[in-house]
Coordinates of N, CA, C and O in Angstrom, one line a residue:
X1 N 125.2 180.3 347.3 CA 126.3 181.1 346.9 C 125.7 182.5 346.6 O 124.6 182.6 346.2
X2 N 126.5 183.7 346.9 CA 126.0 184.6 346.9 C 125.8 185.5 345.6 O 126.9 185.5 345.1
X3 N 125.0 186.1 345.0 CA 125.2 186.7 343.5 C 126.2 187.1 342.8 O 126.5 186.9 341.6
X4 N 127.0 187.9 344.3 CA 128.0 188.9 343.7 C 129.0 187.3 342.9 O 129.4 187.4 341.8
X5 N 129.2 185.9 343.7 CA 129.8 185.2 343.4 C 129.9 184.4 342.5 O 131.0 184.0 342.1
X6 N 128.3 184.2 341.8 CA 127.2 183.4 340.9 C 128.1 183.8 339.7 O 128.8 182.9 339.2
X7 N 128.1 185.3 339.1 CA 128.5 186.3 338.2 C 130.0 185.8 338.0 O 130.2 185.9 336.9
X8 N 130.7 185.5 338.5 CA 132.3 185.6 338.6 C 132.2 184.3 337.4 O 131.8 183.2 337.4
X9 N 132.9 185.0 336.4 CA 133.8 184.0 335.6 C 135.6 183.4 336.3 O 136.1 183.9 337.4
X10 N 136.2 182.5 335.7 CA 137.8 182.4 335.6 C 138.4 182.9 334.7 O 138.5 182.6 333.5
X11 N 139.2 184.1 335.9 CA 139.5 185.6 335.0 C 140.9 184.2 334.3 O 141.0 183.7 333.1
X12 N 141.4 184.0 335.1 CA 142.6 182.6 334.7 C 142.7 181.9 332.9 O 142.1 180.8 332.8
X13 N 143.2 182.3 331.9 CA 142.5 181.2 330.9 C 143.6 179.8 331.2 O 144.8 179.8 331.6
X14 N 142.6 178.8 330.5 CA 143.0 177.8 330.7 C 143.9 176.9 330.0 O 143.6 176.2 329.1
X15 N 145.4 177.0 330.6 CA 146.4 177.0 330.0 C 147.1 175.8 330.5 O 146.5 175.3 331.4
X16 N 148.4 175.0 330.1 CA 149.0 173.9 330.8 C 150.0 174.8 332.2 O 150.5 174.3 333.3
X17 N 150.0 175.7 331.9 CA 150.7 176.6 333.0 C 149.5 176.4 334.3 O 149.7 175.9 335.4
X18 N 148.3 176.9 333.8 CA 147.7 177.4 335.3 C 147.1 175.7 335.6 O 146.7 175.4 336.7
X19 N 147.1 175.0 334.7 CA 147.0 173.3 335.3 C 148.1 172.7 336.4 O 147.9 172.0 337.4
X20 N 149.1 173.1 335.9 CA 150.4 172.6 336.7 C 150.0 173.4 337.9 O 149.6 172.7 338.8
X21 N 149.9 174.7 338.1 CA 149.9 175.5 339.4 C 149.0 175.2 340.2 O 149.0 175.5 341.4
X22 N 148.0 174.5 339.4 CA 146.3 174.4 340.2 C 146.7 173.2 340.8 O 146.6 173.2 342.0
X23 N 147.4 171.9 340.2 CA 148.0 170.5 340.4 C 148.4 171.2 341.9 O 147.8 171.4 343.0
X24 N 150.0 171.4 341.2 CA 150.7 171.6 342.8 C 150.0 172.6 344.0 O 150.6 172.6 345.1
X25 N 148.5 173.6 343.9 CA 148.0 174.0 345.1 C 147.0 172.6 345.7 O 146.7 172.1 346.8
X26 N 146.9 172.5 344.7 CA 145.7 171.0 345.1 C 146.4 169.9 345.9 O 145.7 169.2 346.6
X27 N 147.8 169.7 345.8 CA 148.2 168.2 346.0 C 148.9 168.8 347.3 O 149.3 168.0 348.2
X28 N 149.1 170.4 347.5 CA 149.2 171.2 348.9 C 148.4 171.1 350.2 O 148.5 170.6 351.4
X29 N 147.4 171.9 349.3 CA 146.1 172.1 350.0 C 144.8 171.5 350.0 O 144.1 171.8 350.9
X30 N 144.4 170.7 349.3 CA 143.2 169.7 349.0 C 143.3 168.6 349.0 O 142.2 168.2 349.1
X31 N 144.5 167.4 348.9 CA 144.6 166.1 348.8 C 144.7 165.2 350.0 O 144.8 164.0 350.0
X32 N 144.7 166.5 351.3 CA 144.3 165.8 352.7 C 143.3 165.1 352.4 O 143.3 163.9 352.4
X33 N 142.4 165.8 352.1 CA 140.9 165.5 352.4 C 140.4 165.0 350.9 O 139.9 163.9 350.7
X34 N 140.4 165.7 350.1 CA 139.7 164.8 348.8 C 140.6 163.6 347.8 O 140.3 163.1 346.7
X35 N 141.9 163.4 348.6 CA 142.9 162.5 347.8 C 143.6 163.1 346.8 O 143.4 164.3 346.5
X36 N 144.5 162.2 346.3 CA 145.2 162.9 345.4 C 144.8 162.6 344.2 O 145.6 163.1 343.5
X37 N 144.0 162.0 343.7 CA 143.3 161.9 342.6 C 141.4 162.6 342.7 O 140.4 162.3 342.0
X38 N 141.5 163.8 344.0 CA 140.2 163.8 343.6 C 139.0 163.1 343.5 O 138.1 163.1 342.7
X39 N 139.2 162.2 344.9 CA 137.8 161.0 344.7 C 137.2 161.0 346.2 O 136.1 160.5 346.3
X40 N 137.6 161.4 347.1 CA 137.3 161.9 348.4 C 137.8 160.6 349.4 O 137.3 159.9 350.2
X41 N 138.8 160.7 349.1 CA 139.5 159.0 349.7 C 140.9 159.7 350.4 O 141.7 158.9 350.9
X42 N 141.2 161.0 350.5 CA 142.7 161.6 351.3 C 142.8 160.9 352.9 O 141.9 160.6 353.7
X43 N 143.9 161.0 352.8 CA 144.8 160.2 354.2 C 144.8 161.0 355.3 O 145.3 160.6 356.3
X44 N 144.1 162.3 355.4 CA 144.0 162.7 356.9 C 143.2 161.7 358.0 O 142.2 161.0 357.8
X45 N 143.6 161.8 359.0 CA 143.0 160.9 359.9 C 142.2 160.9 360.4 O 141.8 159.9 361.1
X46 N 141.2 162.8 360.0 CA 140.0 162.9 360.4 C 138.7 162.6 359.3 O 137.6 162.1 359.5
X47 N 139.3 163.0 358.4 CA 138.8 162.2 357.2 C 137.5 161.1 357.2 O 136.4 161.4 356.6
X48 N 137.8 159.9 357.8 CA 137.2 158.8 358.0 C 135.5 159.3 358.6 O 134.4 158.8 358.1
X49 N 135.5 160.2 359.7 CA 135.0 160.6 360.6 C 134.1 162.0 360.1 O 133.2 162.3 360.8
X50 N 134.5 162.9 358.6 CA 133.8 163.7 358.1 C 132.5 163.2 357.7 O 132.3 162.1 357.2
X51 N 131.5 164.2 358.0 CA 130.0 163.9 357.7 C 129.5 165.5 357.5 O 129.2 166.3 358.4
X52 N 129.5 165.7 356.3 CA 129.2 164.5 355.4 C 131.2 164.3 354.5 O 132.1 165.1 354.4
X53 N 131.1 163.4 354.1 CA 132.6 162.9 353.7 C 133.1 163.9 352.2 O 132.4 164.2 351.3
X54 N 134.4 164.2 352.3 CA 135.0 165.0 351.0 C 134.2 164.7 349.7 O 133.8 163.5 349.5
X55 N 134.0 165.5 349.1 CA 133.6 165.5 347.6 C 134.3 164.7 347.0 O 135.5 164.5 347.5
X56 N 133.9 163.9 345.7 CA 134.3 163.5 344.9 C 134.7 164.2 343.6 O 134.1 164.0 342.6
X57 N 135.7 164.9 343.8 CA 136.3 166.3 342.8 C 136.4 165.5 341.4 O 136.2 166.2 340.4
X58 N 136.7 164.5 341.2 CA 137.1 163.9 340.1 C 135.6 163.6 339.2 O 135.4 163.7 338.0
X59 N 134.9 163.2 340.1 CA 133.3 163.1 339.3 C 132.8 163.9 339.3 O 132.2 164.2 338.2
X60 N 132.7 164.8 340.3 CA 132.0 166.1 340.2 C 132.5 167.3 339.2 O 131.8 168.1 338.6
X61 N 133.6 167.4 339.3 CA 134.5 168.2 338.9 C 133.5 169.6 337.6 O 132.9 170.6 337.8
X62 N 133.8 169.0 336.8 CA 132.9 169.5 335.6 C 131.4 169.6 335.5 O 130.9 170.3 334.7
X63 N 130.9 169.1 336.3 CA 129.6 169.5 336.7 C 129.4 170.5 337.3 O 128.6 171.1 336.6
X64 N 129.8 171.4 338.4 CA 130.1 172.6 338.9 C 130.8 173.6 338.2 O 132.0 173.5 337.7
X65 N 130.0 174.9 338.2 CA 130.7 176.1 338.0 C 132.0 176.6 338.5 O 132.6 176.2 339.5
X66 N 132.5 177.3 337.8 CA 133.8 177.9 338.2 C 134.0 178.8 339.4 O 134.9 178.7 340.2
X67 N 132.7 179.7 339.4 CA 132.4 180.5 340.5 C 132.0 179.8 341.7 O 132.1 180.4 342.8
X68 N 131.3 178.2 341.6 CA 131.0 178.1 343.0 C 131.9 177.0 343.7 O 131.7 176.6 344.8
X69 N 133.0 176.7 342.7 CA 134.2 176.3 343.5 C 135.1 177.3 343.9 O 135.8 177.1 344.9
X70 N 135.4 178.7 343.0 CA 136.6 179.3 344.0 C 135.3 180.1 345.5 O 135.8 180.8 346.4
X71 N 134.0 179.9 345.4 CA 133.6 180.3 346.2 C 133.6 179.9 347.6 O 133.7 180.4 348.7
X72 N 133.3 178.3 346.7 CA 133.2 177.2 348.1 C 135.0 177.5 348.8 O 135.4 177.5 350.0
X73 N 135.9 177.6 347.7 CA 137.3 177.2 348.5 C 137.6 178.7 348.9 O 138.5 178.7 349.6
X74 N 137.2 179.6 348.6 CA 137.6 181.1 350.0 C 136.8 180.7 350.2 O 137.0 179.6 349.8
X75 N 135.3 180.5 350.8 CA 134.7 180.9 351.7 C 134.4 179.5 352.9 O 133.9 179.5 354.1
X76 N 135.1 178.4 352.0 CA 134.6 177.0 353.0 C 133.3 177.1 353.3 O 132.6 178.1 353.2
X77 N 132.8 175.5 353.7 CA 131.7 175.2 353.7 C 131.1 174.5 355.5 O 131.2 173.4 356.1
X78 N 130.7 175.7 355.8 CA 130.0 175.3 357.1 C 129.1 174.6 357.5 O 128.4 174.8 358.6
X79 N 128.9 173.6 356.6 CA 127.8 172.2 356.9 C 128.7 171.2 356.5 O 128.1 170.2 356.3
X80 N 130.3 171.1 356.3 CA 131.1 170.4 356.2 C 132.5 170.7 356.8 O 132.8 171.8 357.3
X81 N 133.2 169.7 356.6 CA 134.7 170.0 357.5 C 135.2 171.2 356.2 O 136.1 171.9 356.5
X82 N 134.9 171.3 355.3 CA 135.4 172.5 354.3 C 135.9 173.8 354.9 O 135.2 174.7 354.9
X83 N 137.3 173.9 355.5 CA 137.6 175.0 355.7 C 137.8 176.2 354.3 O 138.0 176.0 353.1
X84 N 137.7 177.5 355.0 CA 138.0 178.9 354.2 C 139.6 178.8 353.7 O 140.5 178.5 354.5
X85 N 140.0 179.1 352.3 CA 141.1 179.5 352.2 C 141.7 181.1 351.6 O 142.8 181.6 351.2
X86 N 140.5 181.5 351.8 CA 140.9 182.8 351.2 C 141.7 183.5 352.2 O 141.8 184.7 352.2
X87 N 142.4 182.8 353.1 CA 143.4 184.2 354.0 C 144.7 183.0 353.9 O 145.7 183.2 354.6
X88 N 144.6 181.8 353.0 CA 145.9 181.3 352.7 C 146.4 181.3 351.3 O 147.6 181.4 351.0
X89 N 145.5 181.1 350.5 CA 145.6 181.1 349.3 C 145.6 182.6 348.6 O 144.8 183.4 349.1
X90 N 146.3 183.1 347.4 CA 146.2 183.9 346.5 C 144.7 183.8 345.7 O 144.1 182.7 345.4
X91 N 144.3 185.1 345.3 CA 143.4 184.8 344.3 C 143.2 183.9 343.2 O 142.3 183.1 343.0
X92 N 144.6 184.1 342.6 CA 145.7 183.5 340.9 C 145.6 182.0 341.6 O 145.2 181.1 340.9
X93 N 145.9 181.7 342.8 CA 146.3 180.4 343.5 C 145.0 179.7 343.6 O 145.0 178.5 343.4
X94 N 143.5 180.4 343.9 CA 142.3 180.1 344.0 C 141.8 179.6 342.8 O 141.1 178.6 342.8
X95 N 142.1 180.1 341.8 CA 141.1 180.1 340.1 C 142.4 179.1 339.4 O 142.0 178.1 338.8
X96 N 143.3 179.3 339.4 CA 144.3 177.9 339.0 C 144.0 176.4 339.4 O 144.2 175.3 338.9
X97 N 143.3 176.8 340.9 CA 142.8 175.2 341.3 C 142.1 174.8 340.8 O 142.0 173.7 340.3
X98 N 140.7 176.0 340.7 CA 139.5 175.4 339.8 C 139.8 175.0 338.7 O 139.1 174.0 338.5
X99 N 140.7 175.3 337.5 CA 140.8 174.7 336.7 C 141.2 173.1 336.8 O 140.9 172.1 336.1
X100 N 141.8 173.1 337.9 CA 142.5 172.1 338.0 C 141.7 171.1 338.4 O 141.9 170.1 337.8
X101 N 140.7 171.1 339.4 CA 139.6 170.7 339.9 C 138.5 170.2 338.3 O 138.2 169.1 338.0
X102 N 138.1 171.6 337.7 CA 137.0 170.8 336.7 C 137.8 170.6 335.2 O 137.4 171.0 334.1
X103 N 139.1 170.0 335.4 CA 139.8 169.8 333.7 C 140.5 168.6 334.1 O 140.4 167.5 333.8
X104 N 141.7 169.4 335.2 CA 142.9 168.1 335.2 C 142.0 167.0 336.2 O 141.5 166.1 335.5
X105 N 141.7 166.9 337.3 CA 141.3 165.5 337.8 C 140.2 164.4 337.0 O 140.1 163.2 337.2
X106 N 139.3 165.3 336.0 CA 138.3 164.7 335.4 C 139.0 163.9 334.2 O 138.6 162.9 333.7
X107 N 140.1 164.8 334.0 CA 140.8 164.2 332.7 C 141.7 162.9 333.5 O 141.7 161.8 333.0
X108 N 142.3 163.2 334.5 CA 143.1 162.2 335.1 C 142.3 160.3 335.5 O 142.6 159.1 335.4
X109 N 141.2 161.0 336.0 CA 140.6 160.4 335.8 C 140.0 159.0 334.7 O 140.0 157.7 334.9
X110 N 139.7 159.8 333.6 CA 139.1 159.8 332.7 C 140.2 158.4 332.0 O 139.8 157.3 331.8
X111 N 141.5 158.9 331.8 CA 142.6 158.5 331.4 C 143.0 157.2 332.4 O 143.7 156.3 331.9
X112 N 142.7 157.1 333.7 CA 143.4 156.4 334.6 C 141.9 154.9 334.2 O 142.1 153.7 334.6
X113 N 141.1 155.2 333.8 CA 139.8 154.4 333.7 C 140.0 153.7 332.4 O 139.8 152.5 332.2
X114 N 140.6 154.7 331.4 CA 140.8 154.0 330.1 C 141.9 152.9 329.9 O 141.9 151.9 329.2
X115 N 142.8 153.4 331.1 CA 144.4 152.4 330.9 C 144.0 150.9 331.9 O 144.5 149.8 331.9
X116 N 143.0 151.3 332.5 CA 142.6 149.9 333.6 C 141.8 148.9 332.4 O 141.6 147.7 332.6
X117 N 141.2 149.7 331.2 CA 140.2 148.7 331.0 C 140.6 148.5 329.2 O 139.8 148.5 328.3
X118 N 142.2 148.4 329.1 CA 142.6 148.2 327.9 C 142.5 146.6 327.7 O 142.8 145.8 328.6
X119 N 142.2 146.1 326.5 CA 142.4 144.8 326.4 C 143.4 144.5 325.5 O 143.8 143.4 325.2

Protein backbone atom coordinates (compact mmCIF):
# COMPACT_ATOMS: atom_id res chain seq x y z
CA UNK A 1 0.00 0.00 0.00
CA UNK A 2 1.29 3.07 -0.85
CA UNK A 3 2.18 5.91 2.02
CA UNK A 4 0.17 8.50 0.63
CA UNK A 5 -2.60 5.56 1.50
CA UNK A 6 -1.03 4.14 4.85
CA UNK A 7 -1.75 7.87 6.43
CA UNK A 8 -5.57 8.01 5.37
CA UNK A 9 -7.87 7.79 8.32
CA UNK A 10 -12.09 7.24 7.88
CA UNK A 11 -12.84 10.84 7.21
CA UNK A 12 -16.65 8.84 7.64
CA UNK A 13 -17.49 8.66 11.63
CA UNK A 14 -18.98 5.72 12.53
CA UNK A 15 -22.56 5.97 12.74
CA UNK A 16 -25.74 3.53 12.21
CA UNK A 17 -26.35 5.75 9.06
CA UNK A 18 -22.94 5.12 7.36
CA UNK A 19 -23.48 1.09 8.51
CA UNK A 20 -26.65 0.85 6.65
CA UNK A 21 -24.98 2.58 3.46
CA UNK A 22 -21.81 0.52 3.76
CA UNK A 23 -24.46 -2.79 4.23
CA UNK A 24 -26.42 -1.82 1.05
CA UNK A 25 -22.85 -0.94 -1.07
CA UNK A 26 -21.50 -4.27 0.15
CA UNK A 27 -24.59 -6.55 -0.53
CA UNK A 28 -24.32 -4.39 -4.21
CA UNK A 29 -20.91 -4.61 -4.85
CA UNK A 30 -18.97 -7.22 -2.67
CA UNK A 31 -21.38 -10.20 -1.86
CA UNK A 32 -20.67 -11.69 -5.46
CA UNK A 33 -17.54 -12.68 -4.30
CA UNK A 34 -17.07 -12.55 -0.49
CA UNK A 35 -20.95 -13.61 0.34
CA UNK A 36 -23.34 -12.00 2.04
CA UNK A 37 -22.16 -12.45 5.36
CA UNK A 38 -18.56 -11.74 4.59
CA UNK A 39 -17.00 -15.28 4.69
CA UNK A 40 -15.76 -15.66 1.11
CA UNK A 41 -18.44 -18.23 0.17
CA UNK A 42 -20.57 -15.53 -2.74
CA UNK A 43 -22.54 -17.24 -5.51
CA UNK A 44 -20.72 -15.89 -8.51
CA UNK A 45 -19.88 -18.67 -10.67
CA UNK A 46 -16.32 -17.72 -11.05
CA UNK A 47 -15.88 -17.66 -7.57
CA UNK A 48 -15.20 -21.44 -7.08
CA UNK A 49 -12.22 -21.05 -9.55
CA UNK A 50 -10.57 -17.72 -7.75
CA UNK A 51 -6.99 -18.28 -6.69
CA UNK A 52 -6.36 -17.24 -4.48
CA UNK A 53 -10.28 -17.46 -3.11
CA UNK A 54 -12.34 -14.11 -1.61
CA UNK A 55 -11.29 -12.99 1.70
CA UNK A 56 -12.88 -13.85 4.66
CA UNK A 57 -14.29 -10.16 5.46
CA UNK A 58 -16.03 -11.34 8.45
CA UNK A 59 -12.77 -12.73 10.22
CA UNK A 60 -10.61 -10.57 8.91
CA UNK A 61 -12.59 -7.64 9.06
CA UNK A 62 -11.08 -5.82 12.24
CA UNK A 63 -7.78 -6.91 11.81
CA UNK A 64 -7.13 -4.62 8.91
CA UNK A 65 -6.82 -0.93 8.73
CA UNK A 66 -9.22 1.39 7.36
CA UNK A 67 -6.82 2.79 4.91
CA UNK A 68 -5.80 -0.52 3.41
CA UNK A 69 -9.35 -1.60 2.73
CA UNK A 70 -10.70 1.63 0.94
CA UNK A 71 -7.21 1.12 -0.68
CA UNK A 72 -7.50 -2.37 -1.63
CA UNK A 73 -11.36 -1.51 -2.89
CA UNK A 74 -10.29 1.66 -5.33
CA UNK A 75 -7.37 0.33 -6.25
CA UNK A 76 -8.17 -3.73 -6.53
CA UNK A 77 -5.84 -6.27 -6.12
CA UNK A 78 -3.75 -7.60 -9.01
CA UNK A 79 -2.61 -10.91 -7.54
CA UNK A 80 -6.33 -11.63 -7.09
CA UNK A 81 -9.69 -11.53 -8.96
CA UNK A 82 -10.05 -8.05 -6.73
CA UNK A 83 -11.30 -5.66 -9.14
CA UNK A 84 -10.73 -1.52 -8.78
CA UNK A 85 -13.80 0.41 -7.78
CA UNK A 86 -12.80 3.63 -7.65
CA UNK A 87 -14.40 4.69 -11.12
CA UNK A 88 -17.71 2.99 -9.68
CA UNK A 89 -18.00 3.82 -6.35
CA UNK A 90 -18.11 7.33 -4.54
CA UNK A 91 -15.52 8.17 -2.18
CA UNK A 92 -18.52 8.56 0.95
CA UNK A 93 -19.62 5.08 -0.90
CA UNK A 94 -15.85 3.63 -0.36
CA UNK A 95 -15.25 4.51 3.48
CA UNK A 96 -19.10 3.65 4.45
CA UNK A 97 -18.14 0.06 3.23
CA UNK A 98 -15.12 -0.08 5.30
CA UNK A 99 -16.95 0.53 8.20
CA UNK A 100 -19.17 -1.90 7.22
CA UNK A 101 -16.56 -4.38 6.38
CA UNK A 102 -14.51 -3.99 9.95
CA UNK A 103 -17.80 -3.37 12.43
CA UNK A 104 -21.07 -4.67 10.82
CA UNK A 105 -19.95 -8.21 9.38
CA UNK A 106 -17.64 -8.87 12.41
CA UNK A 107 -20.48 -7.97 14.65
CA UNK A 108 -22.96 -10.00 12.31
CA UNK A 109 -21.00 -12.39 12.72
CA UNK A 110 -20.12 -12.44 16.09
CA UNK A 111 -24.01 -12.45 16.91
CA UNK A 112 -24.92 -15.17 14.23
CA UNK A 113 -22.23 -17.57 16.41
CA UNK A 114 -23.80 -16.55 19.63
CA UNK A 115 -27.58 -17.49 18.54
CA UNK A 116 -26.20 -21.00 17.02
CA UNK A 117 -24.63 -21.91 20.23
CA UNK A 118 -27.43 -20.88 22.83
CA UNK A 119 -28.41 -23.64 25.13
Amino acid sequence: MPEAWAARENPLPLSTEALARGEQVYQQYCSACHGPLGQGDGLAPAVAYFDPSPTNLALHGPAHGAAEYAWIISEGNAESAMPRFDTKLSEKEIWSVVHYIRHGLADEQDEQYAQAHQH
